[in-house]
PDB file of C-alpha atoms in Angstrom:
ATOM      1  CA  GLY A   1     101.529 129.376  77.899  1.00 68.00           C
ATOM      2  CA  VAL A   2     105.053 130.682  77.559  1.00 76.00           C
ATOM      3  CA  SER A   3     107.259 131.172  74.536  1.00 75.00           C
ATOM      4  CA  ARG A   4     109.993 128.672  73.603  1.00 73.00           C
ATOM      5  CA  THR A   5     112.618 131.215  74.634  1.00 78.00           C
ATOM      6  CA  ALA A   6     111.083 131.965  78.051  1.00 77.00           C
ATOM      7  CA  SER A   7     113.508 132.288  80.950  1.00 80.00           C
ATOM      8  CA  GLN A   8     113.270 130.185  84.109  1.00 80.00           C
ATOM      9  CA  HIS A   9     111.808 133.208  85.907  1.00 82.00           C
ATOM     10  CA  GLU A  10     109.075 133.639  83.255  1.00 83.00           C
ATOM     11  CA  ILE A  11     108.224 129.936  83.408  1.00 82.00           C
ATOM     12  CA  LYS A  12     107.935 130.073  87.199  1.00 83.00           C
ATOM     13  CA  ALA A  13     105.741 133.191  87.083  1.00 85.00           C
ATOM     14  CA  ALA A  14     103.448 131.606  84.468  1.00 85.00           C
ATOM     15  CA  TYR A  15     103.183 128.452  86.561  1.00 82.00           C
ATOM     16  CA  ARG A  16     102.209 130.393  89.682  1.00 85.00           C
ATOM     17  CA  VAL A  17      99.461 132.225  87.794  1.00 85.00           C
ATOM     18  CA  ALA A  18      98.169 128.958  86.284  1.00 84.00           C
ATOM     19  CA  ALA A  19      98.341 127.181  89.663  1.00 83.00           C
ATOM     20  CA  LEU A  20      96.361 129.925  91.393  1.00 84.00           C
ATOM     21  CA  ARG A  21      93.798 130.006  88.590  1.00 85.00           C
ATOM     22  CA  THR A  22      93.291 126.207  88.412  1.00 84.00           C
ATOM     23  CA  HIS A  23      93.687 125.179  92.080  1.00 84.00           C
ATOM     24  CA  PRO A  24      90.788 122.876  93.056  1.00 81.00           C
ATOM     25  CA  ASP A  25      90.120 124.803  96.275  1.00 83.00           C
ATOM     26  CA  ARG A  26      89.353 127.968  94.317  1.00 83.00           C
ATOM     27  CA  PRO A  27      86.035 128.665  92.565  1.00 83.00           C
ATOM     28  CA  GLY A  28      86.223 127.401  88.992  1.00 82.00           C
ATOM     29  CA  GLY A  29      89.379 125.381  89.747  1.00 80.00           C
ATOM     30  CA  SER A  30      89.900 121.863  88.495  1.00 81.00           C
ATOM     31  CA  GLU A  31      92.103 119.119  89.917  1.00 81.00           C
ATOM     32  CA  GLU A  32      92.901 117.829  86.419  1.00 80.00           C
ATOM     33  CA  GLU A  33      93.904 121.283  85.124  1.00 82.00           C
ATOM     34  CA  PHE A  34      95.962 121.900  88.275  1.00 81.00           C
ATOM     35  CA  LYS A  35      97.855 118.631  87.766  1.00 81.00           C
ATOM     36  CA  LEU A  36      98.359 119.451  84.099  1.00 80.00           C
ATOM     37  CA  ALA A  37      99.852 122.843  85.023  1.00 81.00           C
ATOM     38  CA  ALA A  38     102.185 121.175  87.541  1.00 81.00           C
ATOM     39  CA  PHE A  39     103.214 118.569  84.968  1.00 78.00           C
ATOM     40  CA  ALA A  40     103.905 121.269  82.362  1.00 79.00           C
ATOM     41  CA  TYR A  41     105.994 123.249  84.855  1.00 78.00           C
ATOM     42  CA  ASP A  42     108.009 120.164  85.868  1.00 77.00           C
ATOM     43  CA  THR A  43     108.566 119.231  82.242  1.00 75.00           C
ATOM     44  CA  LEU A  44     109.738 122.723  81.301  1.00 75.00           C
ATOM     45  CA  CYS A  45     112.039 122.895  84.331  1.00 73.00           C
ATOM     46  CA  ASN A  46     113.535 119.512  83.429  1.00 67.00           C
ATOM     47  CA  LEU A  47     114.033 120.629  79.839  1.00 65.00           C
ATOM     48  CA  ARG A  48     115.773 123.818  80.962  1.00 60.00           C
ATOM     49  CA  SER A  49     117.974 122.090  83.541  1.00 58.00           C
ATOM     50  CA  SER A  50     119.084 119.370  81.107  1.00 53.00           C
ATOM     51  CA  GLY A  51     119.830 121.882  78.395  1.00 52.00           C
ATOM     52  CA  ALA A  52     117.345 120.313  75.992  1.00 44.00           C
ATOM     53  CA  SER A  53     114.783 122.290  74.059  1.00 42.00           C
ATOM     54  CA  GLY A  54     111.861 121.612  71.814  1.00 41.00           C
ATOM     55  CA  ALA A  55     109.713 118.553  71.269  1.00 39.00           C
ATOM     56  CA  GLY A  56     112.593 116.250  70.371  1.00 38.00           C
ATOM     57  CA  SER A  57     114.132 116.390  73.828  1.00 38.00           C
ATOM     58  CA  GLY A  58     112.736 113.058  74.992  1.00 37.00           C
ATOM     59  CA  MET A  59     110.378 114.455  77.649  1.00 37.00           C
ATOM     60  CA  ALA A  60     106.805 113.535  76.914  1.00 37.00           C
ATOM     61  CA  ARG A  61     103.530 113.339  78.729  1.00 37.00           C
ATOM     62  CA  PRO A  62     103.387 110.128  80.696  1.00 38.00           C
ATOM     63  CA  GLY A  63     101.363 107.358  79.182  1.00 37.00           C
ATOM     64  CA  GLY A  64     100.497 103.765  79.899  1.00 37.00           C
ATOM     65  CA  PHE A  65     100.615 103.182  83.634  1.00 40.00           C
ATOM     66  CA  GLY A  66     101.507 106.860  84.170  1.00 42.00           C
ATOM     67  CA  VAL A  67      97.850 107.852  84.068  1.00 40.00           C
ATOM     68  CA  ALA A  68      96.641 108.710  87.543  1.00 40.00           C
ATOM     69  CA  PRO A  69      93.263 107.704  88.919  1.00 38.00           C
ATOM     70  CA  PHE A  70      90.233 109.936  88.402  1.00 35.00           C
ATOM     71  CA  GLY A  71      91.368 110.960  84.904  1.00 39.00           C
ATOM     72  CA  GLY A  72      94.361 113.052  86.019  1.00 42.00           C
ATOM     73  CA  LEU A  73      97.977 112.839  84.961  1.00 43.00           C
ATOM     74  CA  ASP A  74     100.650 111.135  86.992  1.00 47.00           C
ATOM     75  CA  ARG A  75     103.403 113.734  86.974  1.00 48.00           C
ATOM     76  CA  PHE A  76     105.857 111.340  88.652  1.00 49.00           C
ATOM     77  CA  ALA A  77     105.864 108.762  85.836  1.00 51.00           C
ATOM     78  CA  PRO A  78     108.861 110.271  83.962  1.00 46.00           C
ATOM     79  CA  LEU A  79     110.918 110.036  87.169  1.00 50.00           C
ATOM     80  CA  ARG A  80     110.467 106.313  87.706  1.00 62.00           C
ATOM     81  CA  ALA A  81     113.561 104.120  87.794  1.00 68.00           C
ATOM     82  CA  VAL A  82     112.007 101.410  85.620  1.00 76.00           C
ATOM     83  CA  SER A  83     110.263 101.535  82.276  1.00 80.00           C
ATOM     84  CA  ALA A  84     106.547 100.882  81.939  1.00 81.00           C
ATOM     85  CA  GLU A  85     107.293  97.549  80.264  1.00 85.00           C
ATOM     86  CA  GLU A  86     109.682  96.427  83.028  1.00 85.00           C
ATOM     87  CA  ALA A  87     107.208  97.436  85.754  1.00 85.00           C
ATOM     88  CA  GLU A  88     104.430  95.578  83.958  1.00 88.00           C
ATOM     89  CA  ARG A  89     106.608  92.440  83.670  1.00 87.00           C
ATOM     90  CA  LEU A  90     107.629  92.560  87.345  1.00 86.00           C
ATOM     91  CA  PHE A  91     104.071  93.151  88.578  1.00 87.00           C
ATOM     92  CA  ARG A  92     102.629  90.337  86.449  1.00 87.00           C
ATOM     93  CA  GLN A  93     105.337  87.954  87.697  1.00 83.00           C
ATOM     94  CA  ALA A  94     104.967  88.917  91.368  1.00 82.00           C
ATOM     95  CA  PHE A  95     101.205  89.447  91.656  1.00 83.00           C
ATOM     96  CA  GLY A  96      99.693  86.465  89.873  1.00 83.00           C
ATOM     97  CA  GLY A  97      99.493  87.875  86.355  1.00 88.00           C
ATOM     98  CA  ARG A  98      97.768  91.118  87.394  1.00 88.00           C
ATOM     99  CA  SER A  99      98.777  94.354  85.655  1.00 89.00           C
ATOM    100  CA  VAL A 100     100.209  97.448  87.333  1.00 87.00           C
ATOM    101  CA  GLU A 101      96.850  99.206  87.028  1.00 87.00           C
ATOM    102  CA  GLU A 102      94.942  96.295  88.577  1.00 88.00           C
ATOM    103  CA  VAL A 103      97.306  96.003  91.525  1.00 87.00           C
ATOM    104  CA  LEU A 104      97.385  99.770  92.125  1.00 85.00           C
ATOM    105  CA  LYS A 105      93.610  99.996  91.913  1.00 84.00           C
ATOM    106  CA  ASP A 106      93.249  97.289  94.569  1.00 83.00           C
ATOM    107  CA  GLU A 107      95.951  98.829  96.747  1.00 83.00           C
ATOM    108  CA  VAL A 108      95.116 102.556  96.503  1.00 82.00           C
ATOM    109  CA  GLU A 109      91.505 103.026  95.505  1.00 79.00           C
ATOM    110  CA  GLN A 110      89.839 100.876  98.163  1.00 77.00           C
ATOM    111  CA  ASP A 111      90.170 100.334 101.879  1.00 77.00           C
ATOM    112  CA  ALA A 112      90.679  96.982 103.646  1.00 74.00           C
ATOM    113  CA  ASN A 113      86.939  96.236 103.370  1.00 79.00           C
ATOM    114  CA  GLY A 114      86.826  96.978  99.630  1.00 76.00           C
ATOM    115  CA  ALA A 115      85.014 100.309  99.976  1.00 80.00           C
ATOM    116  CA  PRO A 116      86.111 103.011  97.493  1.00 78.00           C
ATOM    117  CA  VAL A 117      88.586 105.606  98.784  1.00 79.00           C
ATOM    118  CA  THR A 118      89.397 108.955  97.194  1.00 79.00           C
ATOM    119  CA  HIS A 119      92.561 110.801  98.118  1.00 76.00           C
ATOM    120  CA  GLY A 120      91.700 114.178  96.579  1.00 77.00           C
ATOM    121  CA  LEU A 121      94.684 116.366  95.790  1.00 75.00           C
ATOM    122  CA  HIS A 122      97.062 113.789  97.182  1.00 77.00           C
ATOM    123  CA  ALA A 123      95.896 110.969  94.916  1.00 77.00           C
ATOM    124  CA  ALA A 124      98.995 111.117  92.694  1.00 77.00           C
ATOM    125  CA  CYS A 125     101.367 111.081  95.681  1.00 78.00           C
ATOM    126  CA  VAL A 126      99.517 108.234  97.394  1.00 82.00           C
ATOM    127  CA  ARG A 127      99.483 106.298  94.131  1.00 82.00           C
ATOM    128  CA  GLU A 128     103.192 106.870  93.536  1.00 81.00           C
ATOM    129  CA  ALA A 129     104.096 105.825  97.081  1.00 84.00           C
ATOM    130  CA  ALA A 130     102.047 102.637  96.654  1.00 85.00           C
ATOM    131  CA  PHE A 131     103.669 102.016  93.256  1.00 86.00           C
ATOM    132  CA  ASN A 132     107.171 102.331  94.744  1.00 85.00           C
ATOM    133  CA  THR A 133     106.355 100.024  97.665  1.00 87.00           C
ATOM    134  CA  LEU A 134     104.819  97.422  95.365  1.00 88.00           C
ATOM    135  CA  LEU A 135     107.696  97.742  92.899  1.00 87.00           C
ATOM    136  CA  ARG A 136     110.240  97.041  95.662  1.00 86.00           C
ATOM    137  CA  LYS A 137     108.184  94.012  96.694  1.00 85.00           C
ATOM    138  CA  ALA A 138     108.000  92.791  93.079  1.00 86.00           C
ATOM    139  CA  GLN A 139     111.767  93.280  92.619  1.00 83.00           C
ATOM    140  CA  SER A 140     112.457  91.388  95.846  1.00 81.00           C
ATOM    141  CA  LEU A 141     110.251  88.503  94.710  1.00 78.00           C
ATOM    142  CA  ALA A 142     112.013  88.477  91.339  1.00 79.00           C
ATOM    143  CA  GLU A 143     115.361  88.177  93.148  1.00 79.00           C
ATOM    144  CA  HIS A 144     113.980  85.315  95.258  1.00 70.00           C
ATOM    145  CA  HIS A 145     112.787  83.518  92.129  1.00 71.00           C
ATOM    146  CA  LYS A 146     116.159  84.059  90.475  1.00 74.00           C
ATOM    147  CA  LEU A 147     117.966  82.590  93.498  1.00 67.00           C
ATOM    148  CA  LEU A 148     115.618  79.619  93.835  1.00 69.00           C
ATOM    149  CA  GLY A 149     115.400  78.607  90.196  1.00 73.00           C
ATOM    150  CA  ASP A 150     113.211  75.487  90.048  1.00 72.00           C
ATOM    151  CA  ARG A 151     113.460  74.702  93.777  1.00 74.00           C
ATOM    152  CA  GLU A 152     110.675  75.370  96.291  1.00 77.00           C
ATOM    153  CA  THR A 153     113.092  76.502  99.027  1.00 77.00           C
ATOM    154  CA  LEU A 154     116.706  77.550  99.382  1.00 75.00           C
ATOM    155  CA  THR A 155     118.530  77.314 102.685  1.00 83.00           C
ATOM    156  CA  THR A 156     121.853  78.996 103.371  1.00 81.00           C
ATOM    157  CA  VAL A 157     123.945  78.571 106.495  1.00 87.00           C
ATOM    158  CA  ALA A 158     126.605  80.998 107.721  1.00 89.00           C
ATOM    159  CA  ARG A 159     128.880  80.395 110.686  1.00 88.00           C
ATOM    160  CA  GLU A 160     130.772  83.006 112.688  1.00 89.00           C
ATOM    161  CA  LYS A 161     133.265  82.356 115.475  1.00 90.00           C
ATOM    162  CA  ILE A 162     132.783  84.507 118.588  1.00 89.00           C
ATOM    163  CA  THR A 163     135.191  84.766 121.508  1.00 89.00           C
ATOM    164  CA  THR A 164     134.143  86.390 124.759  1.00 88.00           C
ATOM    165  CA  GLU A 165     136.422  88.500 126.956  1.00 90.00           C
ATOM    166  CA  ASP A 166     137.017  85.560 129.281  1.00 90.00           C
ATOM    167  CA  GLY A 167     138.262  83.392 126.396  1.00 86.00           C
ATOM    168  CA  LYS A 168     135.220  81.201 125.849  1.00 88.00           C
ATOM    169  CA  ALA A 169     134.593  80.354 122.211  1.00 90.00           C
ATOM    170  CA  PHE A 170     131.174  80.158 120.594  1.00 91.00           C
ATOM    171  CA  VAL A 171     129.925  79.717 117.069  1.00 91.00           C
ATOM    172  CA  LYS A 172     126.957  81.689 115.789  1.00 91.00           C
ATOM    173  CA  VAL A 173     125.034  79.741 113.156  1.00 91.00           C
ATOM    174  CA  ARG A 174     122.685  81.808 111.003  1.00 91.00           C
ATOM    175  CA  THR A 175     120.274  79.807 108.858  1.00 90.00           C
ATOM    176  CA  THR A 176     118.237  81.622 106.190  1.00 86.00           C
ATOM    177  CA  THR A 177     115.442  79.825 104.345  1.00 84.00           C
ATOM    178  CA  ARG A 178     113.774  81.408 101.329  1.00 76.00           C
ATOM    179  CA  TRP A 179     110.512  80.090  99.837  1.00 74.00           C
ATOM    180  CA  TYR A 180     109.348  80.582  96.266  1.00 67.00           C
ATOM    181  CA  ASP A 181     106.375  82.724  97.392  1.00 70.00           C
ATOM    182  CA  GLY A 182     108.772  85.335  98.832  1.00 68.00           C
ATOM    183  CA  ARG A 183     108.735  84.346 102.494  1.00 77.00           C
ATOM    184  CA  THR A 184     112.072  84.444 104.290  1.00 81.00           C
ATOM    185  CA  GLU A 185     112.859  82.869 107.645  1.00 88.00           C
ATOM    186  CA  HIS A 186     115.979  83.603 109.683  1.00 89.00           C
ATOM    187  CA  ASP A 187     117.178  81.409 112.529  1.00 91.00           C
ATOM    188  CA  VAL A 188     120.211  82.277 114.680  1.00 91.00           C
ATOM    189  CA  VAL A 189     121.688  79.866 117.191  1.00 92.00           C
ATOM    190  CA  VAL A 190     124.764  80.430 119.356  1.00 90.00           C
ATOM    191  CA  LYS A 191     126.547  77.209 120.373  1.00 89.00           C
ATOM    192  CA  PRO A 192     129.608  76.725 122.572  1.00 89.00           C
ATOM    193  CA  MET A 193     132.741  75.473 120.810  1.00 84.00           C
ATOM    194  CA  TYR A 194     134.603  72.562 122.332  1.00 78.00           C
ATOM    195  CA  ARG A 195     138.223  71.747 121.617  1.00 68.00           C
ATOM    196  CA  ILE A 196     138.909  68.172 120.716  1.00 58.00           C
TER     197      ILE A 196
END
């Protein structure tokens, strides 16, 4: 613990002591306490750098889907670009009504055969990387659904005129087909242009 008026140097020194004391590789260390110390340090650094102080600053312990597996804290949750509610909505829309926790559990906590996997100290990082990948996928699917509306597919065609150095003219036709399930197919054909 540090006082409310502690300098950045004092906060850093207290964090180092707590990190050494609670590191899981040391006797008596605990992964949960180590993550809690890291979260506290990050929170205090963010409070100092933003000029905020005290409990009313808006920084709080992550909740909801910010809880990491194995009972730890997900210290990356306050840094996410979307709110918990928005992530939940996107995941349910993209992954058949499944929640963020359900999708992450399937993605991170088991291998391809369904056997349980533990990531040890790196569990929070692995989980956050999986969350970001899945979030991008969910956002992409949401964009597809927005483009398609009620249709099953949407096909767009773009044409580009190409002239070679010897003066021959061609047209490049790029056809893009998007399906409601998120699949995208690109087809490019180059055809000679004839003058009539």
